[in-house]
Coordinates of N, CA and C in Angstrom, one line a residue:
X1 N 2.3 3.4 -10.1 CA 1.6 2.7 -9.1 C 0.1 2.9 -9.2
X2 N -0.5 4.1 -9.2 CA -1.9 4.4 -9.5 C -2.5 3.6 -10.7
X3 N -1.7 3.8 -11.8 CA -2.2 3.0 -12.9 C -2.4 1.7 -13.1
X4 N -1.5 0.7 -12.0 CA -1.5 -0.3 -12.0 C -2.8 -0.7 -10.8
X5 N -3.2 0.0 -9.6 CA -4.2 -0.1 -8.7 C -5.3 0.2 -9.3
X6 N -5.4 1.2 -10.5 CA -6.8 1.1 -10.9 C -6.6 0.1 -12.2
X7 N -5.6 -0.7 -12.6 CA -6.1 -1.8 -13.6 C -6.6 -3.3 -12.9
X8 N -5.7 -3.2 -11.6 CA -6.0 -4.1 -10.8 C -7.4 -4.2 -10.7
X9 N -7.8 -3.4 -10.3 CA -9.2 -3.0 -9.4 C -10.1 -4.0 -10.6
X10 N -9.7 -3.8 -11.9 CA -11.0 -3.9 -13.4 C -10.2 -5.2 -14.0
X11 N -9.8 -5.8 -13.4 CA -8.8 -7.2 -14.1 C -9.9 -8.3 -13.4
X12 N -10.2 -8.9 -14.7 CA -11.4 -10.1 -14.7 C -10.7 -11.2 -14.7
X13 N -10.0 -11.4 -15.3 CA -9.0 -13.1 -15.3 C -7.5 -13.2 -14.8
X14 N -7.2 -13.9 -14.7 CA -5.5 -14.4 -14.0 C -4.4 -13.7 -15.2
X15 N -5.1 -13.5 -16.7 CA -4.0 -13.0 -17.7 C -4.4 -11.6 -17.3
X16 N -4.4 -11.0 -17.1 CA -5.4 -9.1 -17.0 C -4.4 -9.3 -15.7
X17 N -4.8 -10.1 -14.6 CA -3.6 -9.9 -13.0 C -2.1 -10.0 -13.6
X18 N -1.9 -10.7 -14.1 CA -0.5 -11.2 -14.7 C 0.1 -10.1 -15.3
X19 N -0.9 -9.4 -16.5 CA -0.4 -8.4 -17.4 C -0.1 -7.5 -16.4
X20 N -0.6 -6.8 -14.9 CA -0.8 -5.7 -14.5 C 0.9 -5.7 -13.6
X21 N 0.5 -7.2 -13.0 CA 1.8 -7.5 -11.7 C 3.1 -7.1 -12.7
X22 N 3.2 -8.3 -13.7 CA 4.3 -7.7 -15.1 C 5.1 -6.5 -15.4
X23 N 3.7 -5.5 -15.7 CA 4.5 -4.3 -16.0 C 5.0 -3.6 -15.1
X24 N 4.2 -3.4 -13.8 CA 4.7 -2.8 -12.2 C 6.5 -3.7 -12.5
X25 N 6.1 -4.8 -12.4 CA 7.7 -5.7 -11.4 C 8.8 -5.0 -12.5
X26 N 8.5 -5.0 -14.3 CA 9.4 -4.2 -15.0 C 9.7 -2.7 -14.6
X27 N 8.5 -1.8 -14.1 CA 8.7 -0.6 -14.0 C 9.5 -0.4 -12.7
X28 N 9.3 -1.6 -12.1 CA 9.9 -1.1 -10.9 C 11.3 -1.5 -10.8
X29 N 12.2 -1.8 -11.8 CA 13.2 -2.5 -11.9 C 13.9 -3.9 -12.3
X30 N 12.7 -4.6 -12.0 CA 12.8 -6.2 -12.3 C 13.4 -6.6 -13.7
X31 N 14.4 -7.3 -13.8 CA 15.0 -7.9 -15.5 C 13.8 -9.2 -15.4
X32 N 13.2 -10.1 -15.0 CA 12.5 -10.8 -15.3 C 11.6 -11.0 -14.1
X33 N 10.2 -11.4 -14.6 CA 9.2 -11.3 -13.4 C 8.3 -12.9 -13.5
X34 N 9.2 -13.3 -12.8 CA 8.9 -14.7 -12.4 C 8.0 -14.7 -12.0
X35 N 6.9 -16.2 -11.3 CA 5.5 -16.2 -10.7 C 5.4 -15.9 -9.6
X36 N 6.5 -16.3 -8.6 CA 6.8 -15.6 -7.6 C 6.2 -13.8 -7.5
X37 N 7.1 -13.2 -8.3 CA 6.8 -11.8 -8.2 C 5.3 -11.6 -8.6
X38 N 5.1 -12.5 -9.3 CA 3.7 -11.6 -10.0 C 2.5 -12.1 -8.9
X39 N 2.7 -13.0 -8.3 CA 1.5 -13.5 -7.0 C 1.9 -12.5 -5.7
X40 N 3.0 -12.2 -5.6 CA 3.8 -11.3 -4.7 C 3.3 -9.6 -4.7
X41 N 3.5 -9.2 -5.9 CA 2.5 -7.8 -6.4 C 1.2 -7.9 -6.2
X42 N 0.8 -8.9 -6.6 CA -0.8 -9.5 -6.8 C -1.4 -9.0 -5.6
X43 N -0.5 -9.5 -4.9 CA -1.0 -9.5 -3.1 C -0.9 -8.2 -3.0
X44 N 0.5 -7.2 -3.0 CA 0.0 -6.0 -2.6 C -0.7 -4.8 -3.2
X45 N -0.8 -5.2 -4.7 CA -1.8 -4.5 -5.1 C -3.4 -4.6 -4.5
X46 N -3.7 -5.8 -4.1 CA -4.7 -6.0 -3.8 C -4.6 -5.3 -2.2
X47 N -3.8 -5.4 -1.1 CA -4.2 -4.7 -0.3 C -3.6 -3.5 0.0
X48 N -3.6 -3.0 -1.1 CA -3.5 -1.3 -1.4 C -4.8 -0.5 -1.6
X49 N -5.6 -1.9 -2.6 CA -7.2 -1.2 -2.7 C -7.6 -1.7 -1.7
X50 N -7.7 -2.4 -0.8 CA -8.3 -3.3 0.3 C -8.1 -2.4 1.5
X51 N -8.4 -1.3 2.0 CA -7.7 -0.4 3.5 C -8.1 -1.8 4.2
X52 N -7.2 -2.3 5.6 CA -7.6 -3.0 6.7 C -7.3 -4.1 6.5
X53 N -7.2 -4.2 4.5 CA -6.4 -6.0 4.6 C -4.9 -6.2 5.3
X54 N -4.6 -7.5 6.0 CA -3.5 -7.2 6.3 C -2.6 -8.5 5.8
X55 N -1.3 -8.2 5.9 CA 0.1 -8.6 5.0 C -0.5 -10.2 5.1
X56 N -1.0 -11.0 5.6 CA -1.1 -12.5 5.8 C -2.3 -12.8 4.9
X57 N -3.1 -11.7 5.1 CA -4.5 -11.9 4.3 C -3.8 -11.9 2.9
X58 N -3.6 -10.8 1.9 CA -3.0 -10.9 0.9 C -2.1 -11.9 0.6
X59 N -1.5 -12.8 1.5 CA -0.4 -13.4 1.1 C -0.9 -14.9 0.7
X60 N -2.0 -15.3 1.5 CA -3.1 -16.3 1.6 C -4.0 -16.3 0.5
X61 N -4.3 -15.2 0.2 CA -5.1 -14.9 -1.3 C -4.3 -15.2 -2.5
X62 N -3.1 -14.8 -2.1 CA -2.4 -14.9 -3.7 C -1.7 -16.0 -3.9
X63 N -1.2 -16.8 -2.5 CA -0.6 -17.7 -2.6 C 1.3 -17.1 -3.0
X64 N 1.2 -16.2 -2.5 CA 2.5 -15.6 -2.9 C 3.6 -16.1 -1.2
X65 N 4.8 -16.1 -1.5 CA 5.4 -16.3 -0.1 C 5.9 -14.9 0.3
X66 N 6.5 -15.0 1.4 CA 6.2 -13.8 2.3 C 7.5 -13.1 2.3
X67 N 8.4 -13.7 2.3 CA 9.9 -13.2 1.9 C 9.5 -12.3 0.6
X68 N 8.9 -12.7 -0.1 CA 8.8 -12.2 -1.8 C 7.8 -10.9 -1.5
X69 N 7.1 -11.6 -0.9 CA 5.6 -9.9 -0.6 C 6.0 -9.3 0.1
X70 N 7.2 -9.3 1.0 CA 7.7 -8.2 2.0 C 8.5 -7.3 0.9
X71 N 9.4 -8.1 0.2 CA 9.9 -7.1 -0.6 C 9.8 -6.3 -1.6
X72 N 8.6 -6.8 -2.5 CA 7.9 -6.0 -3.2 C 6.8 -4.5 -2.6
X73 N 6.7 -5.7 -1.4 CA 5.8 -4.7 -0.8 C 6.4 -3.1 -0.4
X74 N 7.8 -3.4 0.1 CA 8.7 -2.4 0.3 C 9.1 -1.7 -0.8
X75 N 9.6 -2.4 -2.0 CA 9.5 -1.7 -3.4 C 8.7 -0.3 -4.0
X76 N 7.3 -1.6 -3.6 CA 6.3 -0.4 -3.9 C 5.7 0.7 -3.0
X77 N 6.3 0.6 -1.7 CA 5.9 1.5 -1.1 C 6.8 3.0 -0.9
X78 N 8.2 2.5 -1.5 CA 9.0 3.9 -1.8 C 9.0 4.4 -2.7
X79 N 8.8 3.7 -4.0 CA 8.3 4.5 -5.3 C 7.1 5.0 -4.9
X80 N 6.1 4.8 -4.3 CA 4.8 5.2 -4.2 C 5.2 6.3 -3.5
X81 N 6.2 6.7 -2.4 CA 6.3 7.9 -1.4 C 7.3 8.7 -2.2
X82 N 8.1 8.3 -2.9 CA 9.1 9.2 -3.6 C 8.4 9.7 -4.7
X83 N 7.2 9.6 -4.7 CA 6.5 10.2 -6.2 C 5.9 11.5 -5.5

C-alpha cells in the first residue's frame, strides 16, 4: 500500500494511474482489474494522500461507482491494518 501511495502521489498521466491502481487490485487479490477497479482504487488512493477528502469527493473525481469504491476501499484498509 505505501508503495502504491507514494507512486500515486508522482503519476503524471492516466497510464502511470492505471499502472499503479493495476498492480495494488493484483496484489490485493484481483484475477483481473477491470476499469471499474482501477477508477475505484484511483479514488482511494487519492484520498488516502488527501486527509479530509471524503468517500463522495473521491468517487466524483474518479468517476468510479460507489458499490466498487466501498469495496476496495475496505480491501485496502485491512491489508493496510494487518501489516
Amino acid at each position: 500500500i505505501s508503495v502504491a501511495l507514494s507512486r500515486i502521489q508522482v503519476a503524471r498521466t492516466d497510464v502511470e494511474v492505471c499502472r499503479v491502481a493495476r498492480t495494488l487490485a493484483y496484489a490485493l487479490g484481483a484475477t483481473r482489474a477491470e476499469v471499474g477497479t482501477i477508477k475505484a482504487l484511483h479514488g482511494v488512493l487519492l484520498q488516502m494522500t488527501r486527509p479530509g477528502m471524503r468517500d463522495m469527493e473521491a468517487i466524483k473525481l474518479t468517476k468510479a461507482s460507489k458499490s466498487s469504491f466501498v469495496q476496495w476501499k475496505r480491501k485496502v484498509l485491512v491489508h493496510d491494518n494487518a501489516l
